[in-house]
Amino acid sequence: MTTYFTAEYTCAVCGRTHKFRVVGSTNSFGSPDLDLRPAPMQRDTIHTWVQTCPDCGYSNGKIDRDTSVDKKWLSRESYRNCEGTAFISGLAKKFYQAYMVNLHDGKTERAADHLVYCAWACDDAHDIQNAVKVRGMAADLYEEVLKTDDSEATKLMRMDLLRRSGRFEQLQSEYETVTFSDELHDKIAAFQKKLAKAHDTDCYCVGDVLTQTE
Ligand SMILES: [Zn+2]
């Protein structure tokens, strides 16, 4: 089971202190999705992965995290309205704002991670259109991350984002000759290419790869 407690955080932008729910402990039963979204119950703690200061609107994983943004930057219309993206889910909006903050801070990978969380919140709210849009943005941002960090997990994440945002041809051409050192990673990549060929945008988990490639 998951346990929660309440903790106080002081906003790095306005200096005010607020209480937030924090995960004490959780667990995960089952395999993660192909974009590494954890299985329940960890999956269900998503609402604790972002905090928004009720006073100044600063959103980040934790509001006490140092940032280069200030109150004026946070009061801009583009931040307040998520660059014109009308999310159905309030949680998706918070993740999108955390993406904007981290991008401004030059934390590209963290910004991309928040876009992925934003897509998951959209999935949960059945906000399909914005889920596709945000996945496409995350795929482009991880391309930047991969220029300096050649991680296989990031490549696999990017394959899933490309496929689930409908960029099948790009996935197939970019990853046609890419090989992975890890056997499971290679199987996942082959599975992704097969799905892309079939223009399949559904959500799959790592367990599906094992049962469908044996
Ligand atoms: Zn604040």
mmCIF file of C-alpha atoms and ligand atoms in Angstrom:
data_model
loop_
_atom_site.group_PDB
_atom_site.id
_atom_site.type_symbol
_atom_site.label_atom_id
_atom_site.label_comp_id
_atom_site.label_asym_id
_atom_site.label_seq_id
_atom_site.Cartn_x
_atom_site.Cartn_y
_atom_site.Cartn_z
ATOM 1 C CA MET A 1 0.000 0.000 0.000
ATOM 2 C CA THR A 2 0.934 3.639 -0.334
ATOM 3 C CA THR A 3 1.378 5.872 2.699
ATOM 4 C CA TYR A 4 1.276 9.652 2.604
ATOM 5 C CA PHE A 5 2.267 12.371 5.019
ATOM 6 C CA THR A 6 2.069 16.144 4.964
ATOM 7 C CA ALA A 7 5.204 18.276 4.844
ATOM 8 C CA GLU A 8 5.939 21.985 4.633
ATOM 9 C CA TYR A 9 7.838 23.500 1.741
ATOM 10 C CA THR A 10 9.032 27.069 1.378
ATOM 11 C CA CYS A 11 8.600 28.507 -2.088
ATOM 12 C CA ALA A 12 11.955 29.317 -3.723
ATOM 13 C CA VAL A 13 10.341 32.238 -5.582
ATOM 14 C CA CYS A 14 8.064 34.083 -3.092
ATOM 15 C CA GLY A 15 9.356 32.705 0.215
ATOM 16 C CA ARG A 16 5.956 31.631 1.552
ATOM 17 C CA THR A 17 5.512 28.227 3.198
ATOM 18 C CA HIS A 18 2.816 25.734 2.237
ATOM 19 C CA LYS A 19 1.841 22.202 3.125
ATOM 20 C CA PHE A 20 1.840 19.411 0.524
ATOM 21 C CA ARG A 21 1.094 15.710 0.563
ATOM 22 C CA VAL A 22 4.206 13.590 0.156
ATOM 23 C CA VAL A 23 4.595 9.850 -0.446
ATOM 24 C CA GLY A 24 5.986 8.023 2.588
ATOM 25 C CA SER A 25 6.251 4.651 0.895
ATOM 26 C CA THR A 26 4.690 2.877 -2.049
ATOM 27 C CA ASN A 27 5.135 -0.215 -4.188
ATOM 28 C CA SER A 28 4.745 -1.376 -7.735
ATOM 29 C CA PHE A 29 3.063 -4.618 -8.827
ATOM 30 C CA GLY A 30 3.382 -5.529 -12.493
ATOM 31 C CA SER A 31 5.547 -4.266 -15.308
ATOM 32 C CA PRO A 32 5.889 -0.608 -16.289
ATOM 33 C CA ASP A 33 4.452 0.780 -19.511
ATOM 34 C CA LEU A 34 6.857 1.182 -22.431
ATOM 35 C CA ASP A 35 7.288 4.851 -21.567
ATOM 36 C CA LEU A 36 8.370 3.710 -18.084
ATOM 37 C CA ARG A 37 5.115 4.752 -16.418
ATOM 38 C CA PRO A 38 5.155 2.663 -13.242
ATOM 39 C CA ALA A 39 2.540 0.032 -12.434
ATOM 40 C CA PRO A 40 0.128 0.585 -9.514
ATOM 41 C CA MET A 41 0.390 1.617 -6.747
ATOM 42 C CA GLN A 42 3.311 3.890 -7.473
ATOM 43 C CA ARG A 43 1.434 4.929 -10.609
ATOM 44 C CA ASP A 44 -1.330 6.405 -8.492
ATOM 45 C CA THR A 45 0.982 8.728 -6.559
ATOM 46 C CA ILE A 46 1.334 10.970 -9.657
ATOM 47 C CA HIS A 47 -0.532 13.858 -7.977
ATOM 48 C CA THR A 48 2.382 14.216 -5.517
ATOM 49 C CA TRP A 49 5.064 14.561 -8.236
ATOM 50 C CA VAL A 50 4.473 18.269 -8.764
ATOM 51 C CA GLN A 51 3.816 21.160 -6.417
ATOM 52 C CA THR A 52 2.358 24.574 -7.257
ATOM 53 C CA CYS A 53 2.737 27.529 -4.897
ATOM 54 C CA PRO A 54 -0.791 28.897 -4.228
ATOM 55 C CA ASP A 55 0.658 32.404 -3.840
ATOM 56 C CA CYS A 56 2.951 32.986 -6.837
ATOM 57 C CA GLY A 57 2.063 30.018 -9.071
ATOM 58 C CA TYR A 58 5.566 28.522 -9.122
ATOM 59 C CA SER A 59 5.338 24.860 -10.255
ATOM 60 C CA ASN A 60 8.114 22.307 -9.900
ATOM 61 C CA GLY A 61 8.709 18.834 -8.473
ATOM 62 C CA LYS A 62 9.143 20.617 -5.130
ATOM 63 C CA ILE A 63 8.548 24.347 -4.700
ATOM 64 C CA ASP A 64 11.710 24.734 -2.612
ATOM 65 C CA ARG A 65 13.812 23.834 -5.671
ATOM 66 C CA ASP A 66 16.054 26.717 -6.759
ATOM 67 C CA THR A 67 15.073 28.417 -9.991
ATOM 68 C CA SER A 68 15.988 31.404 -12.133
ATOM 69 C CA VAL A 69 12.332 32.403 -12.656
ATOM 70 C CA ASP A 70 10.819 35.232 -10.605
ATOM 71 C CA LYS A 71 7.303 36.431 -9.768
ATOM 72 C CA LYS A 72 7.151 38.581 -12.895
ATOM 73 C CA TRP A 73 8.054 35.623 -15.114
ATOM 74 C CA LEU A 74 5.385 33.485 -13.389
ATOM 75 C CA SER A 75 2.731 36.161 -13.881
ATOM 76 C CA ARG A 76 3.153 36.146 -17.670
ATOM 77 C CA GLU A 77 0.076 35.113 -19.628
ATOM 78 C CA SER A 78 1.996 32.406 -21.527
ATOM 79 C CA TYR A 79 2.882 30.691 -18.224
ATOM 80 C CA ARG A 80 -0.583 31.085 -16.757
ATOM 81 C CA ASN A 81 -2.318 29.620 -19.817
ATOM 82 C CA CYS A 82 0.328 26.947 -20.622
ATOM 83 C CA GLU A 83 1.240 28.656 -23.905
ATOM 84 C CA GLY A 84 -2.378 28.486 -24.987
ATOM 85 C CA THR A 85 -2.874 24.761 -24.319
ATOM 86 C CA ALA A 86 -6.252 24.227 -22.652
ATOM 87 C CA PHE A 87 -5.729 21.096 -20.572
ATOM 88 C CA ILE A 88 -8.754 19.232 -19.235
ATOM 89 C CA SER A 89 -6.736 18.117 -16.209
ATOM 90 C CA GLY A 90 -5.506 20.595 -13.590
ATOM 91 C CA LEU A 91 -2.669 18.192 -12.817
ATOM 92 C CA ALA A 92 -1.556 18.209 -16.481
ATOM 93 C CA LYS A 93 -1.463 22.007 -16.300
ATOM 94 C CA LYS A 94 0.842 21.915 -13.259
ATOM 95 C CA PHE A 95 3.212 19.481 -14.991
ATOM 96 C CA TYR A 96 3.257 21.657 -18.111
ATOM 97 C CA GLN A 97 4.161 24.708 -16.038
ATOM 98 C CA ALA A 98 6.926 22.705 -14.319
ATOM 99 C CA TYR A 99 8.187 21.819 -17.823
ATOM 100 C CA MET A 100 8.258 25.540 -18.736
ATOM 101 C CA VAL A 101 10.162 26.426 -15.551
ATOM 102 C CA ASN A 102 12.760 23.673 -16.034
ATOM 103 C CA LEU A 103 13.232 24.563 -19.686
ATOM 104 C CA HIS A 104 13.847 28.172 -18.655
ATOM 105 C CA ASP A 105 16.339 26.932 -16.055
ATOM 106 C CA GLY A 106 18.223 24.967 -18.727
ATOM 107 C CA LYS A 107 17.233 21.613 -17.144
ATOM 108 C CA THR A 108 16.317 19.977 -20.435
ATOM 109 C CA GLU A 109 15.950 16.391 -19.237
ATOM 110 C CA ARG A 110 13.858 17.369 -16.212
ATOM 111 C CA ALA A 111 11.712 19.539 -18.500
ATOM 112 C CA ALA A 112 11.151 16.557 -20.828
ATOM 113 C CA ASP A 113 10.309 14.310 -17.854
ATOM 114 C CA HIS A 114 7.619 16.770 -16.773
ATOM 115 C CA LEU A 115 6.135 16.719 -20.287
ATOM 116 C CA VAL A 116 5.871 12.937 -20.020
ATOM 117 C CA TYR A 117 4.122 13.219 -16.630
ATOM 118 C CA CYS A 118 1.872 15.832 -18.248
ATOM 119 C CA ALA A 119 0.987 13.315 -20.994
ATOM 120 C CA TRP A 120 0.142 10.691 -18.360
ATOM 121 C CA ALA A 121 -2.156 13.158 -16.564
ATOM 122 C CA CYS A 122 -3.802 13.855 -19.962
ATOM 123 C CA ASP A 123 -4.233 10.090 -20.516
ATOM 124 C CA ASP A 124 -5.954 9.760 -17.145
ATOM 125 C CA ALA A 125 -8.294 12.668 -18.021
ATOM 126 C CA HIS A 126 -8.982 11.220 -21.521
ATOM 127 C CA ASP A 127 -7.523 14.419 -22.994
ATOM 128 C CA ILE A 128 -6.262 12.568 -26.068
ATOM 129 C CA GLN A 129 -5.495 15.583 -28.237
ATOM 130 C CA ASN A 130 -3.217 17.212 -25.675
ATOM 131 C CA ALA A 131 -1.620 13.863 -24.760
ATOM 132 C CA VAL A 132 -0.530 13.487 -28.407
ATOM 133 C CA LYS A 133 0.695 17.082 -28.605
ATOM 134 C CA VAL A 134 2.724 16.877 -25.401
ATOM 135 C CA ARG A 135 4.250 13.501 -26.345
ATOM 136 C CA GLY A 136 5.455 15.029 -29.614
ATOM 137 C CA MET A 137 7.053 17.916 -27.713
ATOM 138 C CA ALA A 138 8.707 15.474 -25.278
ATOM 139 C CA ALA A 139 10.086 13.396 -28.181
ATOM 140 C CA ASP A 140 11.769 16.516 -29.581
ATOM 141 C CA LEU A 141 13.150 17.529 -26.205
ATOM 142 C CA TYR A 142 14.607 14.060 -25.536
ATOM 143 C CA GLU A 143 16.325 14.332 -28.924
ATOM 144 C CA GLU A 144 18.224 17.286 -27.423
ATOM 145 C CA VAL A 145 18.974 15.277 -24.259
ATOM 146 C CA LEU A 146 20.352 12.373 -26.342
ATOM 147 C CA LYS A 147 22.978 14.632 -27.911
ATOM 148 C CA THR A 148 24.847 14.657 -24.600
ATOM 149 C CA ASP A 149 23.489 11.546 -22.841
ATOM 150 C CA ASP A 150 23.381 8.436 -25.009
ATOM 151 C CA SER A 151 21.174 6.453 -22.630
ATOM 152 C CA GLU A 152 19.316 3.381 -23.949
ATOM 153 C CA ALA A 153 16.401 4.032 -21.589
ATOM 154 C CA THR A 154 15.994 7.543 -23.019
ATOM 155 C CA LYS A 155 16.108 6.179 -26.587
ATOM 156 C CA LEU A 156 13.396 3.635 -25.741
ATOM 157 C CA MET A 157 11.303 6.317 -24.069
ATOM 158 C CA ARG A 158 11.653 8.459 -27.197
ATOM 159 C CA MET A 159 10.559 5.575 -29.448
ATOM 160 C CA ASP A 160 7.359 5.236 -27.452
ATOM 161 C CA LEU A 161 6.708 8.995 -27.578
ATOM 162 C CA LEU A 162 7.196 9.055 -31.353
ATOM 163 C CA ARG A 163 4.856 6.102 -31.878
ATOM 164 C CA ARG A 164 2.147 7.333 -29.525
ATOM 165 C CA SER A 165 2.230 10.773 -31.146
ATOM 166 C CA GLY A 166 1.740 9.125 -34.548
ATOM 167 C CA ARG A 167 5.230 9.796 -35.962
ATOM 168 C CA PHE A 168 5.575 6.226 -37.264
ATOM 169 C CA GLU A 169 7.782 6.886 -40.289
ATOM 170 C CA GLN A 170 10.201 8.973 -38.233
ATOM 171 C CA LEU A 171 10.471 6.198 -35.643
ATOM 172 C CA GLN A 172 11.127 3.553 -38.301
ATOM 173 C CA SER A 173 13.720 5.561 -40.210
ATOM 174 C CA GLU A 174 15.586 6.921 -37.176
ATOM 175 C CA TYR A 175 15.783 3.604 -35.361
ATOM 176 C CA GLU A 176 16.143 1.282 -38.368
ATOM 177 C CA THR A 177 19.808 0.531 -37.675
ATOM 178 C CA VAL A 178 19.999 1.374 -33.956
ATOM 179 C CA THR A 179 20.964 -1.613 -31.803
ATOM 180 C CA PHE A 180 20.782 -1.963 -28.030
ATOM 181 C CA SER A 181 23.327 -3.743 -25.852
ATOM 182 C CA ASP A 182 20.688 -5.014 -23.445
ATOM 183 C CA GLU A 183 18.664 -7.979 -24.761
ATOM 184 C CA LEU A 184 15.370 -6.756 -23.277
ATOM 185 C CA HIS A 185 15.965 -3.272 -24.716
ATOM 186 C CA ASP A 186 16.522 -4.816 -28.146
ATOM 187 C CA LYS A 187 13.242 -6.733 -27.830
ATOM 188 C CA ILE A 188 11.374 -3.568 -26.809
ATOM 189 C CA ALA A 189 12.842 -1.646 -29.760
ATOM 190 C CA ALA A 190 11.834 -4.410 -32.211
ATOM 191 C CA PHE A 191 8.336 -4.434 -30.685
ATOM 192 C CA GLN A 192 8.062 -0.652 -31.078
ATOM 193 C CA LYS A 193 9.088 -0.854 -34.757
ATOM 194 C CA LYS A 194 6.505 -3.595 -35.348
ATOM 195 C CA LEU A 195 3.775 -1.466 -33.718
ATOM 196 C CA ALA A 196 4.865 1.607 -35.688
ATOM 197 C CA LYS A 197 4.614 -0.353 -38.934
ATOM 198 C CA ALA A 198 1.023 -1.242 -37.988
ATOM 199 C CA HIS A 199 0.323 2.429 -37.056
ATOM 200 C CA ASP A 200 -0.598 1.308 -33.533
ATOM 201 C CA THR A 201 -0.700 4.168 -30.980
ATOM 202 C CA ASP A 202 -1.994 2.126 -28.023
ATOM 203 C CA CYS A 203 -0.364 1.874 -24.619
ATOM 204 C CA TYR A 204 1.675 -1.287 -23.973
ATOM 205 C CA CYS A 205 3.696 -2.452 -20.994
ATOM 206 C CA VAL A 206 6.999 -4.312 -20.796
ATOM 207 C CA GLY A 207 5.097 -7.526 -19.981
ATOM 208 C CA ASP A 208 3.378 -7.296 -23.413
ATOM 209 C CA VAL A 209 6.789 -7.321 -25.107
ATOM 210 C CA LEU A 210 7.737 -10.531 -23.343
ATOM 211 C CA THR A 211 4.472 -12.336 -24.054
ATOM 212 C CA GLN A 212 4.189 -11.190 -27.663
ATOM 213 C CA THR A 213 7.771 -11.827 -28.787
ATOM 214 C CA GLU A 214 8.275 -15.280 -27.285
HETATM 215 ZN ZN ZN B 1 5.531 31.095 -4.272
#
